[in-house]
PDB file of C-alpha atoms in Angstrom:
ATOM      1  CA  UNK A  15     -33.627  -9.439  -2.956  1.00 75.00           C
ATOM      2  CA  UNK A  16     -30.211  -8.169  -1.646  1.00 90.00           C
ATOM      3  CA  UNK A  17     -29.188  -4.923  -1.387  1.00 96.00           C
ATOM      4  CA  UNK A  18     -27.855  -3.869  -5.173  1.00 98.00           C
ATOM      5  CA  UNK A  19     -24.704  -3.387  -7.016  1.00 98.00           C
ATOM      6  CA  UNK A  20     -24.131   0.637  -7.779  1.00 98.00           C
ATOM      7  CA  UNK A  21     -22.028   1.377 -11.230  1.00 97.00           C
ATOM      8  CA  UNK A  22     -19.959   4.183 -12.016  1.00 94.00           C
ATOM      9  CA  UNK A  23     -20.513   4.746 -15.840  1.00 93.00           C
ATOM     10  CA  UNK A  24     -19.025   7.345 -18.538  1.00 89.00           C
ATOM     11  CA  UNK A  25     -19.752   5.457 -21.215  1.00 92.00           C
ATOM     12  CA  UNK A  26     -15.919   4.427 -21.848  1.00 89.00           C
ATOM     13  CA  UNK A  27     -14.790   1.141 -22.806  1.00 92.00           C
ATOM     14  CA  UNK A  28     -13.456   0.523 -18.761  1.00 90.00           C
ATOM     15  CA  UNK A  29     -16.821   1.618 -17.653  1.00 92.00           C
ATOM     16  CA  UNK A  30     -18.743  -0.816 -20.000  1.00 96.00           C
ATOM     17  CA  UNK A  31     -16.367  -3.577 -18.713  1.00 95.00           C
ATOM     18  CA  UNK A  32     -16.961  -2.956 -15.215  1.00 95.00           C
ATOM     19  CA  UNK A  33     -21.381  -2.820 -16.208  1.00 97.00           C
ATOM     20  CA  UNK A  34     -21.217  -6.323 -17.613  1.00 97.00           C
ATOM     21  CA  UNK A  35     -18.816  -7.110 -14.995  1.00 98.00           C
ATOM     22  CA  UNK A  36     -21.272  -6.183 -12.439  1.00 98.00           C
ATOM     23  CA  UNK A  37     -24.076  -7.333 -14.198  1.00 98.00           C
ATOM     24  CA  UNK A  38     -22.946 -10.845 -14.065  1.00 97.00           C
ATOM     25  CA  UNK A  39     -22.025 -10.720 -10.716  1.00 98.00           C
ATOM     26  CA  UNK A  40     -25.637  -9.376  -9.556  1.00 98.00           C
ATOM     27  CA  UNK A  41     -26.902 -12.664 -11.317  1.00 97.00           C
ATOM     28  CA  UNK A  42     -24.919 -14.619  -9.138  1.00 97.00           C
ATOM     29  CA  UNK A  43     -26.101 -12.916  -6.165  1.00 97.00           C
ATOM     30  CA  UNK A  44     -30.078 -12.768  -7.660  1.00 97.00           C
ATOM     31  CA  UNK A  45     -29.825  -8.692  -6.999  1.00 98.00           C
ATOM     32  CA  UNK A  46     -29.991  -5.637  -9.194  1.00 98.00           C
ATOM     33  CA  UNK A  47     -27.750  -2.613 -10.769  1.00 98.00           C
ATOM     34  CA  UNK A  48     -27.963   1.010 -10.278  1.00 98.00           C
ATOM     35  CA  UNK A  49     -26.354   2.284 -12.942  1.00 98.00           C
ATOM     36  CA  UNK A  50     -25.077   6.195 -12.133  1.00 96.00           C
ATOM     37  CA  UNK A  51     -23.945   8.768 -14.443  1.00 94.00           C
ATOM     38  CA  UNK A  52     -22.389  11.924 -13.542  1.00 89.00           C
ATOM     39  CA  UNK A  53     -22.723  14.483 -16.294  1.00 84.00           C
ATOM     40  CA  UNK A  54     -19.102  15.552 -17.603  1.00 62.00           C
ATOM     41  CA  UNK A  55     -17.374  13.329 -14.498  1.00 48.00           C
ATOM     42  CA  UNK A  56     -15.074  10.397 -15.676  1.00 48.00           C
ATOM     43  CA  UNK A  57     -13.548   8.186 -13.256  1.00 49.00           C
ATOM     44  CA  UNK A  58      -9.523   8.392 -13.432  1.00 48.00           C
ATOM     45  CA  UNK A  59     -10.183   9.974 -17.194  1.00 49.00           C
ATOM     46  CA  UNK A  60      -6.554  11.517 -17.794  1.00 46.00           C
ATOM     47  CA  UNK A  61      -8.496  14.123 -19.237  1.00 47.00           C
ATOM     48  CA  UNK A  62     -10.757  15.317 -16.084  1.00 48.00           C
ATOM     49  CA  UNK A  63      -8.823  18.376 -15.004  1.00 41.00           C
ATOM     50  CA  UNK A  64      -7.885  19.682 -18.401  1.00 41.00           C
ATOM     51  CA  UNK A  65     -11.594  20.461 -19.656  1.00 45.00           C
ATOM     52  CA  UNK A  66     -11.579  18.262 -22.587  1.00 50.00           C
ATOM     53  CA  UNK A  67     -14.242  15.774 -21.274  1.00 58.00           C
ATOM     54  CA  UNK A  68     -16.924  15.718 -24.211  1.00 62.00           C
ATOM     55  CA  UNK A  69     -20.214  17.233 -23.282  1.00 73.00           C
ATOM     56  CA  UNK A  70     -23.487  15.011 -23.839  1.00 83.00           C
ATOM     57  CA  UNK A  71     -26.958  16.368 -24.337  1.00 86.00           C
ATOM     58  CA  UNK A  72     -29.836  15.012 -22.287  1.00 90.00           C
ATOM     59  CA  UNK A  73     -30.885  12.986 -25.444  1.00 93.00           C
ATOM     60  CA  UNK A  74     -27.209  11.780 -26.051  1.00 93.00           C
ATOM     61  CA  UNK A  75     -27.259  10.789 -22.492  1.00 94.00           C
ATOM     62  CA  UNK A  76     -30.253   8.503 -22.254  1.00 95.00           C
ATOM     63  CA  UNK A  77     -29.784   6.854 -25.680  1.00 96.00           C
ATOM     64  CA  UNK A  78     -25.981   5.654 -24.628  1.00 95.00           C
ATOM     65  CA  UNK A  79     -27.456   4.327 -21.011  1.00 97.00           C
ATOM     66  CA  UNK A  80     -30.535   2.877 -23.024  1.00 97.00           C
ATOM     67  CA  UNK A  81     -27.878   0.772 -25.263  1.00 96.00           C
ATOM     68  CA  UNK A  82     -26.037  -0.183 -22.079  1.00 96.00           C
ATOM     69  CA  UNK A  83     -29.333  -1.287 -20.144  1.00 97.00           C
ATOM     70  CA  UNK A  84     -30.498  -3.233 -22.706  1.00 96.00           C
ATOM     71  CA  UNK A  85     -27.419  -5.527 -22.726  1.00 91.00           C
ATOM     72  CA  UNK A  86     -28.159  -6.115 -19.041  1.00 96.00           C
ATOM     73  CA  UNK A  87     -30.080  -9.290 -18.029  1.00 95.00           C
ATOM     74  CA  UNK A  88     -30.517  -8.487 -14.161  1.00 97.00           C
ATOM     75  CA  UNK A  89     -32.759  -5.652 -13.087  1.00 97.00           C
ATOM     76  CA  UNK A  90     -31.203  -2.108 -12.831  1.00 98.00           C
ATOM     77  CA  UNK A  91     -32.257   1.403 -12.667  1.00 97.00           C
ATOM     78  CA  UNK A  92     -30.491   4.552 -13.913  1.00 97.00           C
ATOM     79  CA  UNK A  93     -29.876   7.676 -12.213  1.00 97.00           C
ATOM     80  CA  UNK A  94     -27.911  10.810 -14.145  1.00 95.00           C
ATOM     81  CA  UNK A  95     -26.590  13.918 -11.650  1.00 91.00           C
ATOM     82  CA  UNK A  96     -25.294  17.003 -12.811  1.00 84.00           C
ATOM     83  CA  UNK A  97     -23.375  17.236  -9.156  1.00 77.00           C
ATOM     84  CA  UNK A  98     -20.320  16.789  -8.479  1.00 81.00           C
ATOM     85  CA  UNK A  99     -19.433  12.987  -8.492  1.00 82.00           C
ATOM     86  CA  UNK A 100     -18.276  12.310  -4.832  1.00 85.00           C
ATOM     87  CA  UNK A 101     -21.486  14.329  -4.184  1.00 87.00           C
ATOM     88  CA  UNK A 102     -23.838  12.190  -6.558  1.00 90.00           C
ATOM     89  CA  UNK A 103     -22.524   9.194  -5.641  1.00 92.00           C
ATOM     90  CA  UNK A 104     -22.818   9.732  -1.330  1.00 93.00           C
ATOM     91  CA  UNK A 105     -26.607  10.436  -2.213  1.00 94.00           C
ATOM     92  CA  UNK A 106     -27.050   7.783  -4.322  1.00 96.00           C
ATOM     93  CA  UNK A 107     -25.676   5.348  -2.152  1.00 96.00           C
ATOM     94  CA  UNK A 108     -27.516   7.192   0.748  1.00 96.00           C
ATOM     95  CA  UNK A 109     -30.936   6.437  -0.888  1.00 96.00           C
ATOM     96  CA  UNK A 110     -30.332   2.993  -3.015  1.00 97.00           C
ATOM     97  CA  UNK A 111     -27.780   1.611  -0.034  1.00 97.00           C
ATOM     98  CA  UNK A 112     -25.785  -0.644  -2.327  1.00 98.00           C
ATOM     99  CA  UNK A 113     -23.461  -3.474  -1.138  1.00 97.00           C
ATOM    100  CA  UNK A 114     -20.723  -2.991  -3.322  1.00 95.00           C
ATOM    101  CA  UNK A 115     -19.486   0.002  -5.500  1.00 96.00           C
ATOM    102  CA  UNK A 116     -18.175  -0.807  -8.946  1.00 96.00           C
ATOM    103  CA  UNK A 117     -15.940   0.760 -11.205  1.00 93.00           C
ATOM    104  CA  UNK A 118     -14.097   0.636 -14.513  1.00 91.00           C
ATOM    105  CA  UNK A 119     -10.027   0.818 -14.024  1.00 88.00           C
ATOM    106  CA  UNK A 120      -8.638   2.246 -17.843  1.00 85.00           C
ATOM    107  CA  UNK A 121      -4.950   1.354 -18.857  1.00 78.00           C
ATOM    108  CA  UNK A 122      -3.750   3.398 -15.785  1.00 62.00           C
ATOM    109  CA  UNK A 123      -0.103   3.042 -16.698  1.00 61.00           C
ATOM    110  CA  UNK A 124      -0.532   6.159 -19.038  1.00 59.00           C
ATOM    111  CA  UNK A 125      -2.153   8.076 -16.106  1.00 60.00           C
ATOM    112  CA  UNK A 126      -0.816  10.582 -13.607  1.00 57.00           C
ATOM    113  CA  UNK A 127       0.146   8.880 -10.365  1.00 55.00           C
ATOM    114  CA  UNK A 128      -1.870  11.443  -8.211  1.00 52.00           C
ATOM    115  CA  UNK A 129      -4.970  10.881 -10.404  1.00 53.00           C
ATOM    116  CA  UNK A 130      -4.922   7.318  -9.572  1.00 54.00           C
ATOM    117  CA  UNK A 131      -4.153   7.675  -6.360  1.00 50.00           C
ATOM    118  CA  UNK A 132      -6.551  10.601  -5.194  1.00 54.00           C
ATOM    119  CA  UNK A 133      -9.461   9.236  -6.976  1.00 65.00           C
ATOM    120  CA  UNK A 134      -8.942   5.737  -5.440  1.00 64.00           C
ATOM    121  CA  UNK A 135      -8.587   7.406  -2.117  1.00 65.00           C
ATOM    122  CA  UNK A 136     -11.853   9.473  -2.354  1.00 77.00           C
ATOM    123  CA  UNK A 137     -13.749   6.928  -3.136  1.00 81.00           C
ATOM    124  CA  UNK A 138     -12.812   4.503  -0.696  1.00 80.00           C
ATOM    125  CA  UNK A 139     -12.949   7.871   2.073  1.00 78.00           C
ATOM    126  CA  UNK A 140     -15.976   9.320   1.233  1.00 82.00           C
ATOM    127  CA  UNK A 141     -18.299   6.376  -0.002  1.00 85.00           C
ATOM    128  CA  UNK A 142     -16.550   3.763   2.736  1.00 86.00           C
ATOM    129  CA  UNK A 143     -18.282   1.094   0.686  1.00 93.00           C
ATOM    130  CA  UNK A 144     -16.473  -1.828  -0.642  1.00 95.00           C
ATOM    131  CA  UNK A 145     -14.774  -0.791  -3.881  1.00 94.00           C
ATOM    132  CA  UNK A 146     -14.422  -3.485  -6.641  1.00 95.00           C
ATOM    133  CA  UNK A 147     -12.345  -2.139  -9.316  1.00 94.00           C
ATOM    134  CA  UNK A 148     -12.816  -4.434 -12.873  1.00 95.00           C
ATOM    135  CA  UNK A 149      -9.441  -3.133 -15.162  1.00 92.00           C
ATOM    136  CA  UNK A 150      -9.888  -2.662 -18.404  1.00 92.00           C
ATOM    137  CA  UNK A 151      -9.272  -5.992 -20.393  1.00 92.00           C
ATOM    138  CA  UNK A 152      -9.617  -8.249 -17.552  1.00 93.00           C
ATOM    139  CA  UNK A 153     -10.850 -11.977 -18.542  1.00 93.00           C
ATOM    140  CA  UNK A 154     -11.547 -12.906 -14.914  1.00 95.00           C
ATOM    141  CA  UNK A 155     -14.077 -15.685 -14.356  1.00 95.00           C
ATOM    142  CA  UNK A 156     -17.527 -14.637 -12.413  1.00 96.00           C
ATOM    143  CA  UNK A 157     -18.382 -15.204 -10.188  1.00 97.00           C
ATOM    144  CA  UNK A 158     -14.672 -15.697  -9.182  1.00 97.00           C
ATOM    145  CA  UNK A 159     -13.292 -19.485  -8.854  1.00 96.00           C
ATOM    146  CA  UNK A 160      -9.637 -18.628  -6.865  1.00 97.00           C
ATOM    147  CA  UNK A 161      -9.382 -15.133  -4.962  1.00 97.00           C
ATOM    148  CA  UNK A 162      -6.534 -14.390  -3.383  1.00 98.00           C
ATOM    149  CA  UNK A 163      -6.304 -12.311   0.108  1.00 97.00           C
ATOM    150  CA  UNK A 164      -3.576 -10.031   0.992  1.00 95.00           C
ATOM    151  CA  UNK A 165      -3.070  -9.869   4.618  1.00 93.00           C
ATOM    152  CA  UNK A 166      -0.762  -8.881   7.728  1.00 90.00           C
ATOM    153  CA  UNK A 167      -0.232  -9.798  10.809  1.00 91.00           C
ATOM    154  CA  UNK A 168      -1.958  -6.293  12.173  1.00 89.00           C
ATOM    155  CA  UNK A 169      -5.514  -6.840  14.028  1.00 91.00           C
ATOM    156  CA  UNK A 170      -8.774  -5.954  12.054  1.00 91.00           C
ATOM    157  CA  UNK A 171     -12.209  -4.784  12.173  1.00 93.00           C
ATOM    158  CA  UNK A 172     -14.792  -5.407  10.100  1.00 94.00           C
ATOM    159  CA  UNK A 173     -18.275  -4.594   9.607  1.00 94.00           C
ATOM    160  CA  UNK A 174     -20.446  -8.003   9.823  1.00 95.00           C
ATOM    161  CA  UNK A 175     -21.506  -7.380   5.980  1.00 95.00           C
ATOM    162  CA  UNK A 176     -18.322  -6.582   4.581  1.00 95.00           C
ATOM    163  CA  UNK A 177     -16.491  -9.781   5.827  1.00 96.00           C
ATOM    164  CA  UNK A 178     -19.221 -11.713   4.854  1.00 96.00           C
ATOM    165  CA  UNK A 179     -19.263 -10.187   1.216  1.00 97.00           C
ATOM    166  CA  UNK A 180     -15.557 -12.376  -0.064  1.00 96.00           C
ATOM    167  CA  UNK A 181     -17.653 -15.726   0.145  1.00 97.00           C
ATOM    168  CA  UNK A 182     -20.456 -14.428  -0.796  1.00 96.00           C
ATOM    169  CA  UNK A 183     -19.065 -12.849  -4.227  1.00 97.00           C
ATOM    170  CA  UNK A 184     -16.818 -16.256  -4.783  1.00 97.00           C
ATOM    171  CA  UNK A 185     -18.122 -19.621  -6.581  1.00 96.00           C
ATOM    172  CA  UNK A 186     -19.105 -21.797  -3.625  1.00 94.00           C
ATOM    173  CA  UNK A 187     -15.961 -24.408  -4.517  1.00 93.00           C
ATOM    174  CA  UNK A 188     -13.985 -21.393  -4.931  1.00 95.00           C
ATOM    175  CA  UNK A 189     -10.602 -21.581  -3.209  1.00 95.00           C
ATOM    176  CA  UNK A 190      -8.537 -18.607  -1.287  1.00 97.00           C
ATOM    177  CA  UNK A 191      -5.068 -18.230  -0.741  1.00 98.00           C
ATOM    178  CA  UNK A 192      -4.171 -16.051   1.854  1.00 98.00           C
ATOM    179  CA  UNK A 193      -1.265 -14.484   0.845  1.00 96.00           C
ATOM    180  CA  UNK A 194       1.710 -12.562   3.883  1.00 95.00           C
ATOM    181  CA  UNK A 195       4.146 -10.615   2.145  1.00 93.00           C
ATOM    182  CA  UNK A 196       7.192  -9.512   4.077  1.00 90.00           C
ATOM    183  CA  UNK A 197      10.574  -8.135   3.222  1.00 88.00           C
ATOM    184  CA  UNK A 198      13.300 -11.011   2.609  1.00 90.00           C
ATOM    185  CA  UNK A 199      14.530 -10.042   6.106  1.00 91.00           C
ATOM    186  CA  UNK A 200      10.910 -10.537   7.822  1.00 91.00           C
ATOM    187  CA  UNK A 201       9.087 -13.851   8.653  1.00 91.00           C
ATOM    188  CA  UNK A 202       6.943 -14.936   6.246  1.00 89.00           C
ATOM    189  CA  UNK A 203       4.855 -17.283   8.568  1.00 94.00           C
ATOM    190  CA  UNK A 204       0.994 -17.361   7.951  1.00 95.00           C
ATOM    191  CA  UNK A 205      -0.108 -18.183  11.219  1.00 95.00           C
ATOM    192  CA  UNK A 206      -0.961 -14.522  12.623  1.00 95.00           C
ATOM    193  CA  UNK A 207      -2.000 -13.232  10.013  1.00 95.00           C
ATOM    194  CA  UNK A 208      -4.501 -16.018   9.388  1.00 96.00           C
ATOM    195  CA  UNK A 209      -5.341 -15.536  12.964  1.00 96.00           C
ATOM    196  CA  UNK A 210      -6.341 -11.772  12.352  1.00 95.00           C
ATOM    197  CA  UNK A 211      -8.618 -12.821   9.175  1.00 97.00           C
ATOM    198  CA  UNK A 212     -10.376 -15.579  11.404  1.00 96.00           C
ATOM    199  CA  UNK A 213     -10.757 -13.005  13.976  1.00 96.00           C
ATOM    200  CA  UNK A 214     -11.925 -10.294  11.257  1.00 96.00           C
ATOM    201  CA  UNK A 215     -14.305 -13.214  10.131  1.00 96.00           C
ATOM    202  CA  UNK A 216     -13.793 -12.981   6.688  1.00 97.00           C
ATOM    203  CA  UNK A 217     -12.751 -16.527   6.484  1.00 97.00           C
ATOM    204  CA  UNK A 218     -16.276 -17.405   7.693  1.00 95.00           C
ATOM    205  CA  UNK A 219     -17.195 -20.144   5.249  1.00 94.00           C
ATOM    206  CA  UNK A 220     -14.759 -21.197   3.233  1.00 94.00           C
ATOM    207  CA  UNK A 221     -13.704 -24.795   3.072  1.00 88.00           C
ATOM    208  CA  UNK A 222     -10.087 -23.948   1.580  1.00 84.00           C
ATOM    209  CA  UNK A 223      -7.775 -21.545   3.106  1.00 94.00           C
ATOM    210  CA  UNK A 224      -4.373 -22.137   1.114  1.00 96.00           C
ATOM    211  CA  UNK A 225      -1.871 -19.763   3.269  1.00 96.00           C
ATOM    212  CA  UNK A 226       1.168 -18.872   1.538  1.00 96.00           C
ATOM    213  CA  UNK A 227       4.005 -16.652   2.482  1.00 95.00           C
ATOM    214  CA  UNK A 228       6.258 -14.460   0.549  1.00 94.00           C
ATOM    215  CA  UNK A 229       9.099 -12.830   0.496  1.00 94.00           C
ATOM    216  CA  UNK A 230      10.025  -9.855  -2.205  1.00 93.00           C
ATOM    217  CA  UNK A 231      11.545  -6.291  -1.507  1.00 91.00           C
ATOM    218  CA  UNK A 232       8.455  -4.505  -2.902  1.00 90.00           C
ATOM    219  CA  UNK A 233       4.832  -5.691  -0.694  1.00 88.00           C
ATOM    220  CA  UNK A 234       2.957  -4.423  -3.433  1.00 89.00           C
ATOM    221  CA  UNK A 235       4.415  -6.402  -6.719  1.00 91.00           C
ATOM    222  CA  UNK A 236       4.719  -9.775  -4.230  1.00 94.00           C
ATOM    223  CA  UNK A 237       1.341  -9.334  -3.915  1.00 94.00           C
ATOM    224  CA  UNK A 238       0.409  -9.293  -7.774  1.00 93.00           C
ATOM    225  CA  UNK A 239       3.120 -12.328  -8.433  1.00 94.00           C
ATOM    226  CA  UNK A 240       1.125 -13.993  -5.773  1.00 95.00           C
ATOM    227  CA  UNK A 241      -2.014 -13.349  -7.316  1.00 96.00           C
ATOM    228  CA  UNK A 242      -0.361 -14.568 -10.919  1.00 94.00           C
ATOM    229  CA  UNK A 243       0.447 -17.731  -9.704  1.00 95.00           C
ATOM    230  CA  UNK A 244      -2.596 -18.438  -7.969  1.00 95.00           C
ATOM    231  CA  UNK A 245      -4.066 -17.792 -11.005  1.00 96.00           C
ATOM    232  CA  UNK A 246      -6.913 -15.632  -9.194  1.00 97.00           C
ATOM    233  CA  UNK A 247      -9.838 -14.541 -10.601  1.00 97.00           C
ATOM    234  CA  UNK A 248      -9.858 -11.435  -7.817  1.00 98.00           C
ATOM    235  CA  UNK A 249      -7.529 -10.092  -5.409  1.00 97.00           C
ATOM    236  CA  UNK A 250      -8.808  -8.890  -2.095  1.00 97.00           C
ATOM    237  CA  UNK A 251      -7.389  -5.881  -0.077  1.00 93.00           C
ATOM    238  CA  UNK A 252      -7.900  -4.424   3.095  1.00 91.00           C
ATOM    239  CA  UNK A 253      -8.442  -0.750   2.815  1.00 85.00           C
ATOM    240  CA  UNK A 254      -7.192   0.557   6.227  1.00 78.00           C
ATOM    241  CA  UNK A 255      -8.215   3.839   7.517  1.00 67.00           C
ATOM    242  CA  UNK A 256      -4.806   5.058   8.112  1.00 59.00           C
ATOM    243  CA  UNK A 257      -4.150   4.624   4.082  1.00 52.00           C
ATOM    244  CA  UNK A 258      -7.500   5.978   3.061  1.00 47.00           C
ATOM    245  CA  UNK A 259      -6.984   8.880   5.466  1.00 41.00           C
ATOM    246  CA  UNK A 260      -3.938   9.540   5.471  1.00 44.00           C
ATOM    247  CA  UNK A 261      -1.794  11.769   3.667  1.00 38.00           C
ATOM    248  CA  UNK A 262       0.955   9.027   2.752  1.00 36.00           C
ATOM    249  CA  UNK A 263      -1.925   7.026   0.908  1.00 38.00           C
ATOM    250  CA  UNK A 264       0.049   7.906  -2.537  1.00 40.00           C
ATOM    251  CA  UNK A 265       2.922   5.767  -1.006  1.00 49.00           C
ATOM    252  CA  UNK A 266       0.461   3.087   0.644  1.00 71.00           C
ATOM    253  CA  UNK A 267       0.403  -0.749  -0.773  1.00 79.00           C
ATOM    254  CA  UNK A 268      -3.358  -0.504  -1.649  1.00 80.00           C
ATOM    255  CA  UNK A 269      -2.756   2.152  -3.744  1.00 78.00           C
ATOM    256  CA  UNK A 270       0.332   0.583  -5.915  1.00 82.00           C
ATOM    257  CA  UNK A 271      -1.834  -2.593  -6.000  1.00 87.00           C
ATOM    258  CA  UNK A 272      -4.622  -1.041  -7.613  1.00 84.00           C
ATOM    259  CA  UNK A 273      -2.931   0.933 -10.251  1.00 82.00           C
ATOM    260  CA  UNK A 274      -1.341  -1.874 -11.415  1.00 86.00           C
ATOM    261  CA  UNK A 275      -4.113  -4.715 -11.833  1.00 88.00           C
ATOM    262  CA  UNK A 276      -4.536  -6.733 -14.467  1.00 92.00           C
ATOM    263  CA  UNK A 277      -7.262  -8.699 -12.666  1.00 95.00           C
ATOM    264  CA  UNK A 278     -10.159  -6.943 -10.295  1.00 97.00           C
ATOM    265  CA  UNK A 279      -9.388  -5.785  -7.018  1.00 95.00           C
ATOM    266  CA  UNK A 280     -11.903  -5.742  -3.790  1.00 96.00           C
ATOM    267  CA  UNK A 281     -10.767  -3.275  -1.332  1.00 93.00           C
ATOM    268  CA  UNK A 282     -12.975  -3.588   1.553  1.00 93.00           C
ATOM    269  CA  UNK A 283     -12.984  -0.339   3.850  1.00 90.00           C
ATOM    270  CA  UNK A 284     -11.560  -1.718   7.576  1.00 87.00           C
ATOM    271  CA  UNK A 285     -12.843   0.246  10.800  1.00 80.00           C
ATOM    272  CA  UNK A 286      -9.873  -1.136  13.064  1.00 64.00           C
TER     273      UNK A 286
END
């Protein structure tokens, strides 16, 4: 069996979304869940740094992941920590070593900027797993029929397993669009920056590569138009070091994207 899917829950209606999410998609890749709670932690809850996060009891606990589980029709096992989550979630990943981390995305719009951002950021820095982020709300098919793939004309590394992971996740008829977005000034040729994906082998099996340019004044909302018209079922990102490091990530393109999805996001961790 493949490596499983791991699952950020706090029993709110984004993390619920992202379990059955996940759950389907672990069917279509014949794998399991781990499902991991992380006692009074709630991923981009608006109310994580004011102290107003309910507090469960043990018994509370396992009867809400006991309703979840039994919803789920692919394997999965539980694990509850009482660490902190970045902490939890490094040694859960350390001992289940999961393909893919997945995680429920609220209405962010009503959230801090700095909450989305930072929290995005640490996950993608610390866990340097692929992050699939399910919003709140989000009818997307699964597994996903048309994906769309933001990319520049900057070279690429990735690991063997995370390029591979796009086809893998996608319907095998499933069709890409690889999507350039420039500034109306710029070029918006394809050509290198389908050139860095084919060197980056991510585009390693698939049959149709649609490559479509765009221009718009704003990278990150020509990327979610692009997505809209595509009609895509997931938008792929990748999440360079220099934005996941860095201290400009609030400003970076990854990070707008991401608070503003409608549909689930991929960002998959780049060494360069």
């Amino acid at each position: 069996m493949a490596a499983p899917l791991l699952v950020l829950t706090d029993f709110s209606p984004a993390a619920d979304q992202a379990l059955a999410y996940a759950a389907a998609l672990a069917a279509h890749l014949n794998t399991s869940l781990v499902l991991l709670h992380v006692r009074r932690t709630s991923w981009l809850d608006p109310e994580t740094f004011s102290g107003k996060i309910p507090h469960l009891s043990e018994g509370e606990i396992a009867a809400a992941l006991a309703l979840r589980t039994a919803a789920v029709q692919v394997p999965v096992r539980v694990e509850v920590a009482s660490a902190q989550m970045m902490q939890a979630t490094r040694e859960v990943i350390a001992h289940h070593q999961p393909q893919l981390l997945v995680v429920g995305k609220p209405d962010s719009e009503a959230i801090p900027d700095p909450l989305v951002h930072t929290t995005s950021l640490d996950l993608l820095r610390e866990c340097r797993l692929p992050l699939l982020i399910v919003p709140v709300g989000s009818t997307a098919a699964v597994p996903p029929r048309a994906a769309v793939l933001s990319a520049d004309d900057y070279p690429v590394q990735l690991p063997a397993a995370i390029a591979a992971l796009p086809r893998q996740l996608l319907a095998p008829d499933a069709v890409l669009t690889l999507v350039h977005v420039v500034e109306p000034e710029e070029s918006d040729s394809c050509a290198t920056a389908h050139t860095r994906m084919l060197q980056a082998g991510i585009l390693t099996g698939f049959e149709q590569v649609r490559p479509r340019g765009v221009r718009h004044l704003e990278v990150a909302v020509g990327i979610r138009e692009a997505a809209h018209d595509a009609q895509a079922d997931l938008l792929l990102l990748l999440a360079r070091r220099r934005s996941v490091l860095g201290s400009l990530f609030h400003r970076s393109i990854t990070a707008d994207v991401i608070r503003h999805a409608t549909l689930p996001v991929l960002a998959l961790p780049a060494t360069e």
